[in-house]
CSV table of C-alpha atoms in Angstrom, one decimal:
chain,number,residue,atom,x,y,z
A,1,MET,CA,27.9,-0.8,-8.1
A,2,SER,CA,27.0,1.9,-10.7
A,3,LEU,CA,27.3,5.6,-11.0
A,4,LEU,CA,24.1,7.7,-11.2
A,5,PHE,CA,26.0,10.8,-12.5
A,6,PRO,CA,29.3,9.6,-14.1
A,7,LEU,CA,30.2,13.2,-15.2
A,8,GLY,CA,30.9,13.9,-11.5
A,9,LEU,CA,34.2,12.1,-11.9
A,10,LEU,CA,35.5,15.0,-13.9
A,11,ALA,CA,36.1,16.7,-10.6
A,12,VAL,CA,39.2,14.5,-10.3
A,13,ALA,CA,40.9,17.2,-12.4
A,14,ALA,CA,41.1,19.2,-9.2
A,15,TRP,CA,44.0,17.0,-8.3
A,16,LEU,CA,46.2,19.6,-10.1
A,17,LEU,CA,45.5,22.1,-7.4
A,18,PRO,CA,47.3,20.4,-4.5
A,19,LEU,CA,50.1,19.2,-6.8
A,20,LEU,CA,50.8,22.8,-7.8
A,21,ILE,CA,50.6,24.0,-4.3
A,22,HIS,CA,53.1,21.5,-3.0
A,23,LEU,CA,55.5,22.3,-5.9
A,24,ALA,CA,55.3,26.0,-5.3
A,25,ARG,CA,55.8,25.6,-1.5
A,26,ARG,CA,59.0,23.6,-1.7
A,27,HIS,CA,61.8,24.7,0.7
A,28,PRO,CA,64.2,27.0,-1.3
A,29,TYR,CA,67.9,26.1,-1.2
A,30,THR,CA,70.1,29.3,-1.6
A,31,PRO,CA,73.6,28.5,-3.0
A,32,VAL,CA,76.5,30.0,-1.0
A,33,ASP,CA,79.9,30.7,-2.8
A,34,PHE,CA,83.1,29.8,-1.0
A,35,ALA,CA,86.3,31.5,-1.9
A,36,ALA,CA,88.2,28.2,-2.2
A,37,LEU,CA,85.7,26.8,-4.6
A,38,ARG,CA,85.2,29.6,-7.0
A,39,TRP,CA,88.4,28.7,-9.0
A,40,LEU,CA,87.3,25.2,-9.5
A,41,ARG,CA,86.1,24.3,-12.9
A,42,ALA,CA,82.4,24.5,-13.2
A,43,ARG,CA,80.8,21.1,-13.6
A,44,ILE,CA,77.5,20.2,-15.3
A,45,ARG,CA,74.9,20.1,-12.6
A,46,PRO,CA,72.8,17.0,-12.5
A,47,ARG,CA,69.2,17.2,-13.6
A,48,GLN,CA,67.0,18.0,-10.7
A,49,ARG,CA,64.1,15.6,-10.0
A,50,ILE,CA,60.7,16.8,-8.9
A,51,ARG,CA,60.3,16.2,-5.3
A,52,PHE,CA,57.3,17.0,-3.0
A,53,ASP,CA,57.5,18.1,0.5
A,54,ASP,CA,55.1,16.5,3.0
A,55,TRP,CA,54.1,13.8,0.6
A,56,PRO,CA,51.8,12.0,3.3
A,57,LEU,CA,49.8,15.3,3.5
A,58,LEU,CA,49.7,15.4,-0.3
A,59,VAL,CA,48.3,11.9,-0.5
A,60,VAL,CA,45.6,12.7,2.0
A,61,ARG,CA,44.6,15.8,0.1
A,62,LEU,CA,44.4,13.8,-3.2
A,63,LEU,CA,42.2,11.2,-1.5
A,64,LEU,CA,39.9,13.9,-0.2
A,65,LEU,CA,39.5,15.3,-3.7
A,66,ALA,CA,38.9,11.8,-5.1
A,67,ALA,CA,36.2,11.2,-2.4
A,68,LEU,CA,34.5,14.5,-3.3
A,69,ALA,CA,34.5,13.6,-7.0
A,70,LEU,CA,33.1,10.2,-6.2
A,71,LEU,CA,30.3,11.9,-4.1
A,72,LEU,CA,29.4,14.0,-7.1
A,73,ALA,CA,29.2,10.9,-9.3
A,74,ARG,CA,26.6,9.4,-6.9
A,75,PRO,CA,27.7,5.8,-6.6
A,76,ALA,CA,24.9,3.3,-5.8
A,77,LEU,CA,24.5,-0.4,-5.2
A,78,THR,CA,22.0,-2.0,-7.5
A,79,GLY,CA,22.2,-5.6,-6.3
A,80,PRO,CA,19.4,-7.3,-4.4
A,81,GLU,CA,19.0,-6.3,-0.8
A,82,PRO,CA,19.5,-8.9,2.0
A,83,ALA,CA,16.4,-10.8,2.8
A,84,PRO,CA,14.6,-9.2,5.8
A,85,ALA,CA,13.6,-11.3,8.8
A,86,ALA,CA,10.5,-13.5,8.4
A,87,TRP,CA,7.2,-12.4,9.9
A,88,THR,CA,4.6,-14.5,11.7
A,89,VAL,CA,1.2,-13.1,12.4
A,90,VAL,CA,-1.5,-14.5,14.6
A,91,ALA,CA,-5.2,-13.6,14.5
A,92,PRO,CA,-6.7,-12.4,17.8
A,93,GLY,CA,-8.5,-15.1,19.7
A,94,LEU,CA,-5.9,-17.8,19.0
A,95,ASP,CA,-3.5,-19.1,21.7
A,96,ALA,CA,-0.3,-17.3,20.6
A,97,ALA,CA,1.8,-18.7,23.5
A,98,ALA,CA,1.0,-22.3,22.5
A,99,LEU,CA,1.8,-21.6,18.9
A,100,ARG,CA,5.1,-19.9,19.7
A,101,SER,CA,6.3,-22.9,21.7
A,102,THR,CA,6.4,-25.0,18.5
A,103,GLU,CA,7.9,-22.3,16.2
A,104,ASP,CA,10.7,-19.8,16.1
A,105,PRO,CA,9.6,-17.2,18.7
A,106,ARG,CA,11.2,-14.2,16.9
A,107,ASN,CA,9.3,-11.5,15.1
A,108,TRP,CA,5.7,-12.5,16.0
A,109,HIS,CA,2.9,-10.0,15.7
A,110,TRP,CA,-0.9,-9.9,16.1
A,111,LEU,CA,-2.9,-9.7,13.0
A,112,ALA,CA,-4.6,-6.5,14.2
A,113,PRO,CA,-4.4,-2.8,13.3
A,114,GLY,CA,-0.9,-1.6,13.8
A,115,PHE,CA,0.4,-5.2,14.0
A,116,PRO,CA,1.6,-5.0,17.6
A,117,PRO,CA,4.1,-7.6,18.9
A,118,ILE,CA,2.8,-10.8,20.5
A,119,GLY,CA,4.2,-9.6,23.9
A,120,GLN,CA,1.5,-7.0,24.1
A,121,PRO,CA,-2.1,-7.9,25.2
A,122,ALA,CA,-4.3,-9.4,22.5
A,123,PRO,CA,-6.2,-6.7,20.7
A,124,PRO,CA,-10.0,-7.1,19.9
A,125,GLY,CA,-10.6,-9.2,16.8
A,126,ASP,CA,-13.3,-7.0,15.2
A,127,ALA,CA,-11.2,-6.0,12.2
A,128,SER,CA,-11.4,-7.7,8.8
A,129,LEU,CA,-8.6,-10.2,8.6
A,130,PRO,CA,-8.3,-10.2,4.8
A,131,SER,CA,-8.1,-6.4,4.7
A,132,LEU,CA,-5.4,-6.5,7.4
A,133,LEU,CA,-3.4,-9.1,5.4
A,134,ARG,CA,-3.5,-6.9,2.3
A,135,GLU,CA,-2.3,-4.0,4.4
A,136,LEU,CA,0.5,-6.0,5.9
A,137,ASP,CA,1.5,-7.4,2.4
A,138,ALA,CA,1.9,-3.8,1.2
A,139,GLN,CA,4.0,-2.7,4.2
A,140,LEU,CA,6.5,-5.6,4.3
A,141,PRO,CA,9.6,-5.5,2.1
A,142,THR,CA,9.8,-7.7,-0.9
A,143,GLY,CA,11.2,-11.1,0.0
A,144,THR,CA,10.0,-11.2,3.6
A,145,ALA,CA,8.6,-14.6,4.4
A,146,LEU,CA,5.1,-14.5,5.9
A,147,THR,CA,3.4,-17.1,8.1
A,148,VAL,CA,-0.2,-16.6,9.0
A,149,TYR,CA,-2.3,-18.3,11.8
A,150,VAL,CA,-6.0,-17.8,11.3
A,151,PRO,CA,-9.1,-19.4,12.9
A,152,ASP,CA,-11.1,-21.9,11.0
A,153,PRO,CA,-13.8,-20.9,10.0
A,154,LEU,CA,-12.3,-17.6,8.9
A,155,PRO,CA,-14.4,-14.5,9.8
A,156,GLY,CA,-14.5,-11.1,8.2
A,157,LEU,CA,-14.6,-12.2,4.6
A,158,ASP,CA,-15.3,-9.4,2.2
A,159,GLY,CA,-16.4,-11.2,-1.0
A,160,ALA,CA,-13.0,-10.9,-2.8
A,161,ARG,CA,-10.5,-13.7,-3.0
A,162,LEU,CA,-7.4,-12.8,-1.1
A,163,GLN,CA,-4.4,-12.1,-3.4
A,164,LEU,CA,-1.0,-11.2,-2.0
A,165,SER,CA,2.3,-10.4,-3.6
A,166,ARG,CA,4.3,-13.1,-1.8
A,167,PRO,CA,3.9,-16.8,-1.0
A,168,VAL,CA,2.3,-17.3,2.5
A,169,GLN,CA,2.5,-20.2,4.9
A,170,TRP,CA,-1.3,-20.5,5.6
A,171,ARG,CA,-2.0,-22.3,8.9
A,172,PRO,CA,-5.6,-22.5,9.9
A,173,GLN,CA,-6.4,-23.4,13.5
A,174,PRO,CA,-9.7,-25.2,13.9
A,175,LEU,CA,-12.1,-23.8,16.5
A,176,ALA,CA,-14.3,-25.9,18.7
A,177,THR,CA,-17.6,-24.2,17.6
A,178,ARG,CA,-18.6,-22.7,14.3
A,179,THR,CA,-21.1,-19.9,14.1
A,180,SER,CA,-23.6,-19.7,11.4
A,181,GLN,CA,-24.5,-16.5,9.5
A,182,ALA,CA,-27.9,-15.1,10.1
A,183,VAL,CA,-30.0,-15.2,6.9
A,184,PRO,CA,-31.9,-11.9,6.6
A,185,ALA,CA,-35.7,-12.1,6.5
A,186,PRO,CA,-37.3,-11.1,3.2
A,187,PRO,CA,-38.7,-7.6,3.1
A,188,ARG,CA,-42.3,-7.0,3.9
A,189,LEU,CA,-44.3,-5.0,1.4
A,190,ARG,CA,-46.6,-2.2,2.5
A,191,VAL,CA,-49.0,-0.8,0.0
A,192,LYS,CA,-51.4,2.1,0.2
A,193,SER,CA,-55.1,1.6,0.7
A,194,ASP,CA,-56.0,3.1,-2.7
A,195,ALA,CA,-54.0,0.6,-4.7
A,196,PRO,CA,-55.9,-1.2,-7.5
A,197,ALA,CA,-57.2,-4.6,-6.6
A,198,ALA,CA,-55.1,-6.3,-9.4
A,199,ALA,CA,-51.9,-4.7,-8.1
A,200,GLN,CA,-52.7,-5.9,-4.5
A,201,HIS,CA,-53.4,-9.4,-5.8
A,202,TRP,CA,-50.0,-9.5,-7.6
A,203,LEU,CA,-48.2,-8.0,-4.6
A,204,THR,CA,-49.8,-10.7,-2.4
A,205,ALA,CA,-48.5,-13.4,-4.7
A,206,LEU,CA,-45.1,-11.8,-4.7
A,207,GLN,CA,-45.0,-11.6,-0.9
A,208,ARG,CA,-45.9,-15.3,-0.7
A,209,ALA,CA,-43.2,-16.2,-3.2
A,210,TRP,CA,-40.7,-14.7,-0.8
A,211,GLY,CA,-41.9,-16.7,2.2
A,212,ALA,CA,-44.9,-17.5,4.4
A,213,GLN,CA,-45.2,-13.9,5.6
A,214,PRO,CA,-48.4,-12.3,4.3
A,215,LEU,CA,-48.8,-8.9,2.8
A,216,ALA,CA,-49.0,-6.1,5.4
A,217,ALA,CA,-52.1,-4.2,6.0
A,218,PRO,CA,-52.6,-1.3,3.6
A,219,LEU,CA,-51.5,2.2,4.7
A,220,SER,CA,-53.9,5.0,5.2
A,221,ALA,CA,-53.7,8.2,3.1
A,222,ASP,CA,-50.9,10.0,5.1
A,223,ALA,CA,-49.2,7.1,6.7
A,224,LEU,CA,-45.6,5.9,5.9
A,225,PRO,CA,-44.2,2.4,6.0
A,226,GLU,CA,-42.6,1.2,9.2
A,227,PRO,CA,-38.8,0.9,9.5
A,228,GLY,CA,-37.7,-2.3,7.8
A,229,GLU,CA,-40.7,-2.5,5.5
A,230,THR,CA,-40.6,-1.8,1.7
A,231,GLY,CA,-43.1,0.8,0.6
A,232,VAL,CA,-45.1,0.2,-2.5
A,233,TRP,CA,-46.1,3.3,-4.5
A,234,SER,CA,-48.8,2.0,-6.9
A,235,SER,CA,-49.6,5.4,-8.5
A,236,ALA,CA,-48.0,6.8,-11.7
A,237,ASP,CA,-47.6,10.1,-9.9
A,238,PRO,CA,-44.1,11.1,-8.5
A,239,LEU,CA,-43.4,10.4,-4.9
A,240,PRO,CA,-44.7,13.0,-2.5
A,241,THR,CA,-42.3,14.9,-0.3
A,242,THR,CA,-43.0,12.8,2.8
A,243,TRP,CA,-42.2,9.5,1.0
A,244,GLN,CA,-39.1,11.0,-0.6
A,245,ALA,CA,-37.8,12.1,2.8
A,246,TRP,CA,-38.5,8.5,4.1
A,247,VAL,CA,-36.4,7.1,1.3
A,248,ASP,CA,-33.5,9.6,2.0
A,249,GLN,CA,-33.4,8.2,5.5
A,250,GLY,CA,-32.7,4.7,4.3
A,251,GLY,CA,-36.1,3.4,3.1
A,252,SER,CA,-36.8,1.2,0.0
A,253,ILE,CA,-39.8,1.7,-2.3
A,254,LEU,CA,-41.2,-0.2,-5.2
A,255,SER,CA,-42.8,2.4,-7.5
A,256,HIS,CA,-45.2,2.1,-10.4
A,257,ALA,CA,-44.1,5.5,-11.8
A,258,ALA,CA,-41.9,6.0,-14.8
A,259,PRO,CA,-38.1,6.0,-14.0
A,260,PRO,CA,-36.5,9.5,-13.9
A,261,ALA,CA,-33.6,10.4,-16.1
A,262,GLY,CA,-30.4,9.0,-14.7
A,263,ALA,CA,-32.0,5.9,-13.2
A,264,ARG,CA,-29.9,2.7,-13.6
A,265,LEU,CA,-31.4,-0.2,-15.6
A,266,LEU,CA,-31.4,-3.4,-13.5
A,267,LEU,CA,-33.6,-6.0,-15.3
A,268,ARG,CA,-35.0,-6.8,-18.7
A,269,ASP,CA,-37.9,-9.1,-19.5
A,270,ALA,CA,-37.7,-12.3,-21.5
A,271,GLN,CA,-38.0,-10.3,-24.8
A,272,GLY,CA,-35.1,-8.1,-23.8
A,273,ALA,CA,-37.2,-5.0,-23.1
A,274,PRO,CA,-36.3,-2.8,-20.1
A,275,LEU,CA,-38.3,-3.8,-17.0
A,276,LEU,CA,-36.8,-2.5,-13.8
A,277,TRP,CA,-34.8,0.6,-12.9
A,278,GLU,CA,-33.1,1.7,-9.7
A,279,GLN,CA,-32.5,5.3,-8.4
A,280,ARG,CA,-30.4,5.9,-5.3
A,281,SER,CA,-31.6,8.7,-3.0
A,282,GLY,CA,-29.8,9.5,0.2
A,283,ARG,CA,-29.3,6.3,2.2
A,284,GLY,CA,-32.2,4.5,0.4
A,285,HIS,CA,-33.3,3.6,-3.1
A,286,VAL,CA,-36.4,3.4,-5.3
A,287,LEU,CA,-37.1,0.6,-7.7
A,288,TYR,CA,-39.2,1.6,-10.7
A,289,LEU,CA,-41.4,-1.0,-12.3
A,290,PRO,CA,-43.6,0.9,-14.8
A,291,GLY,CA,-46.5,-0.7,-16.6
A,292,GLU,CA,-49.7,-2.3,-15.6
A,293,TRP,CA,-49.4,-4.4,-12.4
A,294,ASP,CA,-51.9,-7.0,-13.5
A,295,ALA,CA,-50.5,-10.5,-13.8
A,296,GLY,CA,-53.4,-11.5,-16.0
A,297,ARG,CA,-52.4,-8.9,-18.7
A,298,THR,CA,-48.7,-8.3,-18.2
A,299,LEU,CA,-46.6,-11.3,-19.3
A,300,ALA,CA,-43.5,-10.1,-17.5
A,301,LEU,CA,-45.2,-10.3,-14.1
A,302,ARG,CA,-45.8,-14.0,-14.6
A,303,ASP,CA,-42.1,-14.8,-15.1
A,304,ASP,CA,-41.0,-17.4,-12.6
A,305,HIS,CA,-37.7,-15.7,-12.1
A,306,LEU,CA,-39.1,-12.2,-11.4
A,307,PRO,CA,-39.8,-12.7,-7.6
A,308,ARG,CA,-36.2,-13.8,-7.0
A,309,GLN,CA,-34.8,-10.9,-9.1
A,310,LEU,CA,-37.0,-8.4,-7.3
A,311,LEU,CA,-35.9,-9.8,-4.0
A,312,GLN,CA,-32.2,-9.4,-4.9
A,313,ALA,CA,-32.8,-5.9,-6.1
A,314,LEU,CA,-34.6,-4.9,-2.9
A,315,GLN,CA,-32.3,-6.8,-0.6
A,316,PRO,CA,-28.9,-7.4,-2.3
A,317,PRO,CA,-27.1,-10.5,-0.9
A,318,ALA,CA,-24.5,-9.6,1.6
A,319,SER,CA,-20.9,-10.6,1.0
A,320,PRO,CA,-19.9,-13.8,2.8
A,321,ARG,CA,-18.5,-13.0,6.2
A,322,LEU,CA,-17.6,-16.6,7.3
A,323,GLY,CA,-15.9,-19.4,5.4
A,324,ASP,CA,-13.6,-22.3,5.5
A,325,ALA,CA,-10.0,-21.0,6.2
A,326,LEU,CA,-8.5,-23.7,3.9
A,327,ASP,CA,-10.6,-22.5,1.0
A,328,GLN,CA,-9.6,-18.9,1.6
A,329,ALA,CA,-5.8,-19.5,1.4
A,330,PRO,CA,-4.2,-16.4,-0.3
A,331,GLN,CA,-3.4,-16.7,-4.0
A,332,ARG,CA,-0.1,-15.3,-5.4
A,333,ALA,CA,-0.9,-12.2,-7.4
A,334,SER,CA,0.7,-12.0,-10.8
A,335,LEU,CA,2.7,-8.8,-10.5
A,336,PRO,CA,5.3,-7.6,-13.0
A,337,PRO,CA,8.9,-8.1,-11.8
A,338,THR,CA,10.1,-5.2,-9.7
A,339,VAL,CA,13.5,-3.7,-10.0
A,340,PRO,CA,15.0,-3.1,-6.6
A,341,PRO,CA,15.8,0.6,-6.0
A,342,ALA,CA,19.4,1.7,-6.1
A,343,ARG,CA,20.9,2.3,-2.7
A,344,GLU,CA,23.1,5.3,-2.8
A,345,LEU,CA,26.4,5.4,-0.8
A,346,ALA,CA,26.3,9.2,-0.1
A,347,PRO,CA,26.0,8.9,3.7
A,348,TRP,CA,29.1,6.6,3.9
A,349,LEU,CA,31.0,8.9,1.5
A,350,MET,CA,30.2,11.9,3.6
A,351,LEU,CA,31.6,10.1,6.7
A,352,VAL,CA,34.8,9.3,4.8
A,353,ILE,CA,35.1,12.9,3.6
A,354,LEU,CA,34.7,14.2,7.1
A,355,LEU,CA,37.4,11.9,8.4
A,356,LEU,CA,39.8,12.7,5.6
A,357,PHE,CA,39.2,16.4,6.1
A,358,ALA,CA,39.9,16.1,9.8
A,359,LEU,CA,43.1,14.1,9.1
A,360,GLU,CA,44.2,16.7,6.5
A,361,ARG,CA,43.8,19.6,8.9
A,362,TRP,CA,45.7,17.8,11.6
A,363,MET,CA,48.6,16.9,9.3
A,364,ALA,CA,48.7,20.4,7.8
A,365,SER,CA,48.9,22.0,11.3
A,366,SER,CA,51.6,19.6,12.3
A,367,ALA,CA,53.6,20.4,9.2
A,368,ARG,CA,53.4,24.1,10.0
A,369,ARG,CA,54.7,23.5,13.5
A,370,ARG,CA,57.7,21.5,12.2
A,371,ARG,CA,58.6,24.1,9.6
A,372,PRO,CA,61.4,26.4,10.8
A,373,ALA,CA,60.6,30.1,11.1
């Protein structure tokens, strides 16, 4: 135990007050002279000792002042807190009743928003399990043991390896069937009808490099790409208003124009020169590939890695959503050692002070009743 404000103990000097009060309120003894005794030779009176009346009341008052001084000094416990009860969480979709029959059934919860007890109905399992585990790790007190039951394969992965501040008993439960993730189809390019023949020839080769899907039919003068297609603006002029509005609604465009100020550089060619820029606009984006779109004259367009790089820029790979649960076991995060917060004893001291005050008032009133008038 330590004192957060040691100077508060100076209030113990208030002990002088009840001592002086008890000394001043002693019962006076008035001497009475008897005629037969006045002729006796005066003797030396013995030295009087200091005596206190109602010494139990005095002790209670001193204890009350000592408790008040200790309250001002703010005593606190700085040792480690007792270890909280262990937690066990189960991902929705698993048979919690069967799992509890083989383990300690106390303090079991669903791995779901709010972490409801197992006794409640199983919540829907549409939340990200890694995100819920990070939230639970932040809420649980330090030192709480955690056991986690998750399905194998583990759904809801967010691309970042799970790191928690505590060791976890990771217990995957194999599922009978494993679902495979859908691979998104490559984008389909849609060019305008007035695009140069060399540009259309290179775009056709680019579309074939992405898959067997051929290049879509050219657009008319005022037409826009269909939803899900990637528009190709093969002119050096800025995008017209209709195309810009289409991008703001979530469309993607590969543009021949020069990148505007503030565009982000994505790719460089083999010589290190800037090649491809990206500009976000609303819910969509525009990729700027300036220069001549002629594979016979532009060396960068003949790079074997360019189709894959353009595909990743137009269609960034999604974070993995499904993976082996054993491979996704949480890692222990390297966190600096934390000093447990001091636990002040003020509530308990307040209770002691109230009890002492009530006892002091009761004893003081009893002493007044016993005192003769």
